[in-house]
Short mmCIF file of C-alpha atoms in Angstrom, two decimals:
data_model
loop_
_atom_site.label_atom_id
_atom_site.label_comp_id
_atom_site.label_asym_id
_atom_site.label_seq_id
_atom_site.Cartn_x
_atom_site.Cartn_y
_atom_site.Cartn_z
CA UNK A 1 6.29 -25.99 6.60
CA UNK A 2 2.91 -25.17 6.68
CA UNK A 3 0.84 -26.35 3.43
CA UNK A 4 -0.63 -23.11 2.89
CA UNK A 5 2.77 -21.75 2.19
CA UNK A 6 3.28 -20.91 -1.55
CA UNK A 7 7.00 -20.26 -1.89
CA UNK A 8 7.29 -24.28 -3.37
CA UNK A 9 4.22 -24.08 -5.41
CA UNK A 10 4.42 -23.87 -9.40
CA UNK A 11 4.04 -20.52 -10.20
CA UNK A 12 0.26 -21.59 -11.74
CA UNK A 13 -0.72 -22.17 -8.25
CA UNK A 14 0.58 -19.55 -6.69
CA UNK A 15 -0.96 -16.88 -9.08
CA UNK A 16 -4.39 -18.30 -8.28
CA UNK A 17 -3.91 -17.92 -4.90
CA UNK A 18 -2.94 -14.68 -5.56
CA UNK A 19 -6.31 -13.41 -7.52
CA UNK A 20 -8.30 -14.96 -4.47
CA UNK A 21 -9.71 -17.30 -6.40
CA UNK A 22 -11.05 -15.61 -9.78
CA UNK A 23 -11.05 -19.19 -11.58
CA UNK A 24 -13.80 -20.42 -9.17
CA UNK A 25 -15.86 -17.30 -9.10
CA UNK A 26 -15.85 -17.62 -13.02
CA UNK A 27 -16.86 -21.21 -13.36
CA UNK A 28 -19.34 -20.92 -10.42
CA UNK A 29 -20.90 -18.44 -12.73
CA UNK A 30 -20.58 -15.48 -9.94
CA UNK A 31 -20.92 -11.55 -10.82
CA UNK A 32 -17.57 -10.44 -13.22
CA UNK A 33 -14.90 -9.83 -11.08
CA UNK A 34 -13.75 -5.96 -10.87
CA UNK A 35 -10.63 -5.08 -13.14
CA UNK A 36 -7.68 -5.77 -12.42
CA UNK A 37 -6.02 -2.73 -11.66
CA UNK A 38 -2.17 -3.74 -10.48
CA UNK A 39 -0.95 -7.24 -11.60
CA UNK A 40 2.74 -7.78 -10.86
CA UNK A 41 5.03 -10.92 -11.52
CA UNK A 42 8.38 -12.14 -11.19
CA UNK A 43 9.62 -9.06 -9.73
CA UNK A 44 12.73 -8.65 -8.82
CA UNK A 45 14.92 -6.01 -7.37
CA UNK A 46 18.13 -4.59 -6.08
CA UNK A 47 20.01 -2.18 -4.46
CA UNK A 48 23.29 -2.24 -5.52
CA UNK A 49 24.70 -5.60 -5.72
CA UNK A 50 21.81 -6.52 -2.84
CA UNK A 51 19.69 -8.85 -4.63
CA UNK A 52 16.44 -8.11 -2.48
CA UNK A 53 13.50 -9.13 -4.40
CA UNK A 54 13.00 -12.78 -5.88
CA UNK A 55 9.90 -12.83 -7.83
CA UNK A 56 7.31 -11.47 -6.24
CA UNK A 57 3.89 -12.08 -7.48
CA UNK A 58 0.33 -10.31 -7.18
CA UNK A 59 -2.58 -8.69 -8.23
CA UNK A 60 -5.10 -6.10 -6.78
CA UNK A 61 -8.35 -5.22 -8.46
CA UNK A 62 -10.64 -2.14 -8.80
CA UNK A 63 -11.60 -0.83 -4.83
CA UNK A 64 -9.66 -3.79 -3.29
CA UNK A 65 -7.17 -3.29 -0.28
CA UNK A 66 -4.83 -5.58 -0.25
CA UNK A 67 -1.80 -6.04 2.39
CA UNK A 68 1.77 -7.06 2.43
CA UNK A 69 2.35 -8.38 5.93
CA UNK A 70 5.63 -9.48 6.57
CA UNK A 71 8.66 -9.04 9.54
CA UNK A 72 11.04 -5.90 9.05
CA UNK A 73 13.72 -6.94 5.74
CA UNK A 74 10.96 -9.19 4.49
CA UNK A 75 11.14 -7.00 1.00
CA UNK A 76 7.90 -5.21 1.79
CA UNK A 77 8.81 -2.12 1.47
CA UNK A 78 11.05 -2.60 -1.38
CA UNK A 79 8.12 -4.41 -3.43
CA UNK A 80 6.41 -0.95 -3.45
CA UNK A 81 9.14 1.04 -3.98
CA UNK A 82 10.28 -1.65 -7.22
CA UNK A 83 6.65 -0.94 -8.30
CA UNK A 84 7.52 2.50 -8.81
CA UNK A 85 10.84 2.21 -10.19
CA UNK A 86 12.41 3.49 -6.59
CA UNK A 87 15.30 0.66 -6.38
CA UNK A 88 18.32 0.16 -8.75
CA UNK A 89 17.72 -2.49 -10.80
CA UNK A 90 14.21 -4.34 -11.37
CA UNK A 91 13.48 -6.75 -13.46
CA UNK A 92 9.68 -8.84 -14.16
CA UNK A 93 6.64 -7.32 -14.67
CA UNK A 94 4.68 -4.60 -13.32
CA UNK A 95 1.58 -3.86 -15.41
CA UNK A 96 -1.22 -1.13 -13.98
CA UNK A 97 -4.27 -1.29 -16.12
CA UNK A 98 -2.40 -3.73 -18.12
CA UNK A 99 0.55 -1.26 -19.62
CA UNK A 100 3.86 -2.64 -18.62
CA UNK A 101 5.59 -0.34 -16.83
CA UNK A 102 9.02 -2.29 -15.80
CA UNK A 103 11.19 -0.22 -18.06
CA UNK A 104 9.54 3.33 -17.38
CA UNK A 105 11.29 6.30 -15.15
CA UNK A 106 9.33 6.85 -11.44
CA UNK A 107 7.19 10.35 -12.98
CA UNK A 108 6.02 8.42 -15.55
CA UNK A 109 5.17 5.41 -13.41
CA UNK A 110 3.19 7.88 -10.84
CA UNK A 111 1.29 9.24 -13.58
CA UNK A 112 -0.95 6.29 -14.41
CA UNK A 113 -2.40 6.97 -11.06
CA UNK A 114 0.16 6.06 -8.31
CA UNK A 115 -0.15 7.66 -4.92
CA UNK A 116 2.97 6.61 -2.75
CA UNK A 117 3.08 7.47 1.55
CA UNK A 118 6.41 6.54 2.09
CA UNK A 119 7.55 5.36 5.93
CA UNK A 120 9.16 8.45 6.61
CA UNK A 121 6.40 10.77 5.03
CA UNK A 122 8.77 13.63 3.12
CA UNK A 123 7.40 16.47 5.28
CA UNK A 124 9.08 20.01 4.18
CA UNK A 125 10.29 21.58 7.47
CA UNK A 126 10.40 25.11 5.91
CA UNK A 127 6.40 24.94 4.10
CA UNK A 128 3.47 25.53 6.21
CA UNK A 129 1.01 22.49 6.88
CA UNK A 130 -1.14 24.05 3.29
CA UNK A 131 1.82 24.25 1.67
CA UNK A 132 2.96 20.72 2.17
CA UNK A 133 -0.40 19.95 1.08
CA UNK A 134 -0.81 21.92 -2.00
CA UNK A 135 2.77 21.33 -2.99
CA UNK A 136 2.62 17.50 -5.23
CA UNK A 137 0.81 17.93 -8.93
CA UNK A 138 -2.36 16.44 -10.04
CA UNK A 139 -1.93 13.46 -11.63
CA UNK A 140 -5.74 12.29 -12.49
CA UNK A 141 -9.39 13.45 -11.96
CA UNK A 142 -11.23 13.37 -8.94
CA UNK A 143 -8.48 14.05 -6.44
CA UNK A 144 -9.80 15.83 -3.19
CA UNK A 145 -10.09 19.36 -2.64
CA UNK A 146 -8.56 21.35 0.10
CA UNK A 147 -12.29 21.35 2.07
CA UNK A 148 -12.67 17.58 1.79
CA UNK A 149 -9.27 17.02 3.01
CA UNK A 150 -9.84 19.54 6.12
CA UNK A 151 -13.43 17.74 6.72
CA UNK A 152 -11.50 14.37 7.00
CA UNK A 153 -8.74 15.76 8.71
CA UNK A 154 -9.64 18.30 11.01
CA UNK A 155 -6.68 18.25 12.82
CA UNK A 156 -4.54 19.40 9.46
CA UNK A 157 -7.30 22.46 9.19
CA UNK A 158 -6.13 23.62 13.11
CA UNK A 159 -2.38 23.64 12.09
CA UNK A 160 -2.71 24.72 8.37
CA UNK A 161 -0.45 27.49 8.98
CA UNK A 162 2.31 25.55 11.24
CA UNK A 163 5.44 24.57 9.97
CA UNK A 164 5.48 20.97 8.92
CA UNK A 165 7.68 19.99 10.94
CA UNK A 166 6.07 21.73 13.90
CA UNK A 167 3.22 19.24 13.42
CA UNK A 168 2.94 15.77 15.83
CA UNK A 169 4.06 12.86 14.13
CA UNK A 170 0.27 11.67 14.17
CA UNK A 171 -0.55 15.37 12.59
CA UNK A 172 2.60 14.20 9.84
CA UNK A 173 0.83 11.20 8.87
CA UNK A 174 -2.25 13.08 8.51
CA UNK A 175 -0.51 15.25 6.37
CA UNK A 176 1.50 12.76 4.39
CA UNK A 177 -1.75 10.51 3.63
CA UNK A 178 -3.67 13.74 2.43
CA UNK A 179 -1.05 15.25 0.14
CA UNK A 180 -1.70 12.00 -1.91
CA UNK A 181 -5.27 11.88 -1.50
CA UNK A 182 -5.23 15.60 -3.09
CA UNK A 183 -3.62 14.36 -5.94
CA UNK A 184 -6.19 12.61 -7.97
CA UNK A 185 -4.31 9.00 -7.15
CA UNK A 186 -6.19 5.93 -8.04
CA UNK A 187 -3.87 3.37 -6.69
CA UNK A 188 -2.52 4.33 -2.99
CA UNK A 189 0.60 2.79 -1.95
CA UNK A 190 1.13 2.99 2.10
CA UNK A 191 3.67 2.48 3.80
CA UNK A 192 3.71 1.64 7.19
CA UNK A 193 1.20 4.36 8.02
CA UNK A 194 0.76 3.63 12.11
CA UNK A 195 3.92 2.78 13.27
CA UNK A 196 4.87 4.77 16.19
CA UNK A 197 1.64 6.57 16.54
CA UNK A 198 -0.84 6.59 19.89
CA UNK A 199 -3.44 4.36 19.73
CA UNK A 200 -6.48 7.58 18.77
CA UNK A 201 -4.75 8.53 16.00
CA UNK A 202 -3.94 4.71 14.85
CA UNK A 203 -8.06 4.39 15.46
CA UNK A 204 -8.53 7.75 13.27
CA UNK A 205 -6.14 6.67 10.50
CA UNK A 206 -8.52 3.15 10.72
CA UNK A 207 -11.36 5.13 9.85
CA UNK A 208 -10.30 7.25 6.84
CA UNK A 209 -8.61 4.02 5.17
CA UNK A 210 -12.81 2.91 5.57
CA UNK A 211 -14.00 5.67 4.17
CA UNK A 212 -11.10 5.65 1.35
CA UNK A 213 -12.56 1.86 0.66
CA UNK A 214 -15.89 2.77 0.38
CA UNK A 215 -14.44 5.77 -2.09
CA UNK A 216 -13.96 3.26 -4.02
CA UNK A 217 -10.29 3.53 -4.36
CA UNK A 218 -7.72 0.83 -4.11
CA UNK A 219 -5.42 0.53 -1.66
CA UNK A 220 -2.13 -1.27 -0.76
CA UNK A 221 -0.66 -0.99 2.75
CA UNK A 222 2.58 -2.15 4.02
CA UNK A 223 1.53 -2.68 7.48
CA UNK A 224 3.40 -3.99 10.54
CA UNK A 225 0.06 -3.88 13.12
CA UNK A 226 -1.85 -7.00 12.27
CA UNK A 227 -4.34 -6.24 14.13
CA UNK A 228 -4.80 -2.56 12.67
CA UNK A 229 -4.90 -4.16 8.60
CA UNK A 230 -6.75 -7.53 9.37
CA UNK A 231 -10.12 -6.22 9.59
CA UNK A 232 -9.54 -3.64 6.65
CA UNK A 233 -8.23 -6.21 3.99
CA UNK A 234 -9.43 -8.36 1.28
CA UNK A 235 -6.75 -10.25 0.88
CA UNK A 236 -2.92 -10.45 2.56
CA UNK A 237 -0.32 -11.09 0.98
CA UNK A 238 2.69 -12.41 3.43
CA UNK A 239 6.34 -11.80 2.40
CA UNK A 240 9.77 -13.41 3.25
CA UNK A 241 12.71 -13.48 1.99
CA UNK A 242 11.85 -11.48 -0.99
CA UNK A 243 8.56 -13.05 -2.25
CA UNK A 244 5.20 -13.90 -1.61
CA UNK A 245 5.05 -17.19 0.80
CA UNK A 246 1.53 -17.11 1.30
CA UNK A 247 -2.02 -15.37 0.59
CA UNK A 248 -4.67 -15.05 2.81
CA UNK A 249 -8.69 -14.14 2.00
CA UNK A 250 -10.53 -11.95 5.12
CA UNK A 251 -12.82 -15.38 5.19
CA UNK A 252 -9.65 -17.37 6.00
CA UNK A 253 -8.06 -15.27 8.82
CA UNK A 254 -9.70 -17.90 11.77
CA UNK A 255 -8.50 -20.96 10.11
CA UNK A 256 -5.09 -19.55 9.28
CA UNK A 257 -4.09 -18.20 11.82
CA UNK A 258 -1.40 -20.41 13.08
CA UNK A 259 0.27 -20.39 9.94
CA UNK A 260 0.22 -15.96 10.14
CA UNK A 261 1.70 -16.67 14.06
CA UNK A 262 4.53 -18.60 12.57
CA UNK A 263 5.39 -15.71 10.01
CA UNK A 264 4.46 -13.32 11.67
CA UNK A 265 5.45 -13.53 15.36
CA UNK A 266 2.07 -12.34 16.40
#
């Protein structure tokens, strides 16, 4: 096994790995680090009697995007769905802005600022394209307005008045992205956001999750197309069997990337 791998490390090591380094930044006297915005650990999760989650541990900070790369079962999707209290039972931690939230319902959860695009993006077949839009509350200030959303997404403006369902599924994805973009979300989860999709809208989705960065917000994206997340990210995260096997810094993508082949397949 490759020594970058984590899964056999004492959990000391692999929660430094994990923060990208923060001990070294400190001592070498660099700039404070941004907050800490998301810091889960030793989360685990099932559905049913499916034990699929087996201590997953990391961290994202203030404007950071962070990825979970893994292959399909990995527990990718499940780690963001045990983050918001999606799966049966979870157990661990889960602390955003440093309140634990392991024990609280999903509204509450998605309250301190959650924003969640789930895989198959929840589109209402009998609401217009506004509708769907317009349709999830406010959960915190400075959510986008309705003219912001149509200046980012002009396509969504064009079909405003189409059924949702009427919409392509690039138009969907639009749509499902900007309903949580509207809603005032500090934290977005995303969950496999180009899969299926022609490669112009993959390329538009790529710019929007730029200008989302430079926003300032902080993003975590389940993400299947390596080469769609590996330029965006600060740090990935890879997952297997239910945890995190190994981390990855953008400065370390060259020299690791026979390790990312071998878990990866790509």
């Amino acid at each position: 096994m490759n020594a970058d791998v984590t899964s056999a490390a004492p959990p000391s090591q692999v929660a430094n790995a994990a923060t990208g380094g923060s001990a070294a930044h400190a001592v070498a006297g660099v700039g404070a680090l941004p907050r800490t915005l998301l810091k889960v650990a030793g989360l685990h999760a099932w559905y049913g009697e499916s034990h699929i989650l087996h201590g997953v541990d990391f961290e994202i900070r203030e404007g950071e995007l962070v990825t979970l790369l893994g292959r399909n079962g990995a527990g990718r999707t499940t780690t963001l769905k045990a983050i918001l209290g999606l799966t049966g039972k979870r157990t661990g931690s889960s602390q955003i802005e440093g309140v634990e939230t392991i024990h609280m319902p999903t509204n509450k959860i998605a309250r301190r600022g959650l924003g969640y695009c789930p895989e198959e993006r929840g589109i209402f077949s009998t609401l217009s394209c506004e509708e769907n839009l317009l349709l999830p509350p406010r959960i915190g200030a400075g959510g986008m307005s309705l003219e912001e959303i149509y200046d980012m997404f002009p396509n969504l403006k064009e079909r405003r008045n189409s059924p949702g369902t009427r919409l392509s599924g690039g138009e969907q994805q639009m749509l499902a992205l900007a309903r949580v973009l509207r809603s005032g979300a500090k934290i977005l989860l995303l969950d496999e956001i180009t899969e299926g999709l022609a490669p112009v809208i993959v390329q538009t989705l790529g710019r929007v999750i730029r200008a989302l960065k430079a926003k300032g917000l902080t993003i975590i994206l389940v993400e299947q197309n390596f080469r769609f997340a590996a330029p965006l990210a600060d740090r990935h995260y890879v997952v297997e069997h239910g945890r995190i096997v190994a981390v990855v810094n953008k400065d370390e993508l060259s020299e690791k990337a026979a390790m990312l082949r071998e878990f990866l397949g790509v």
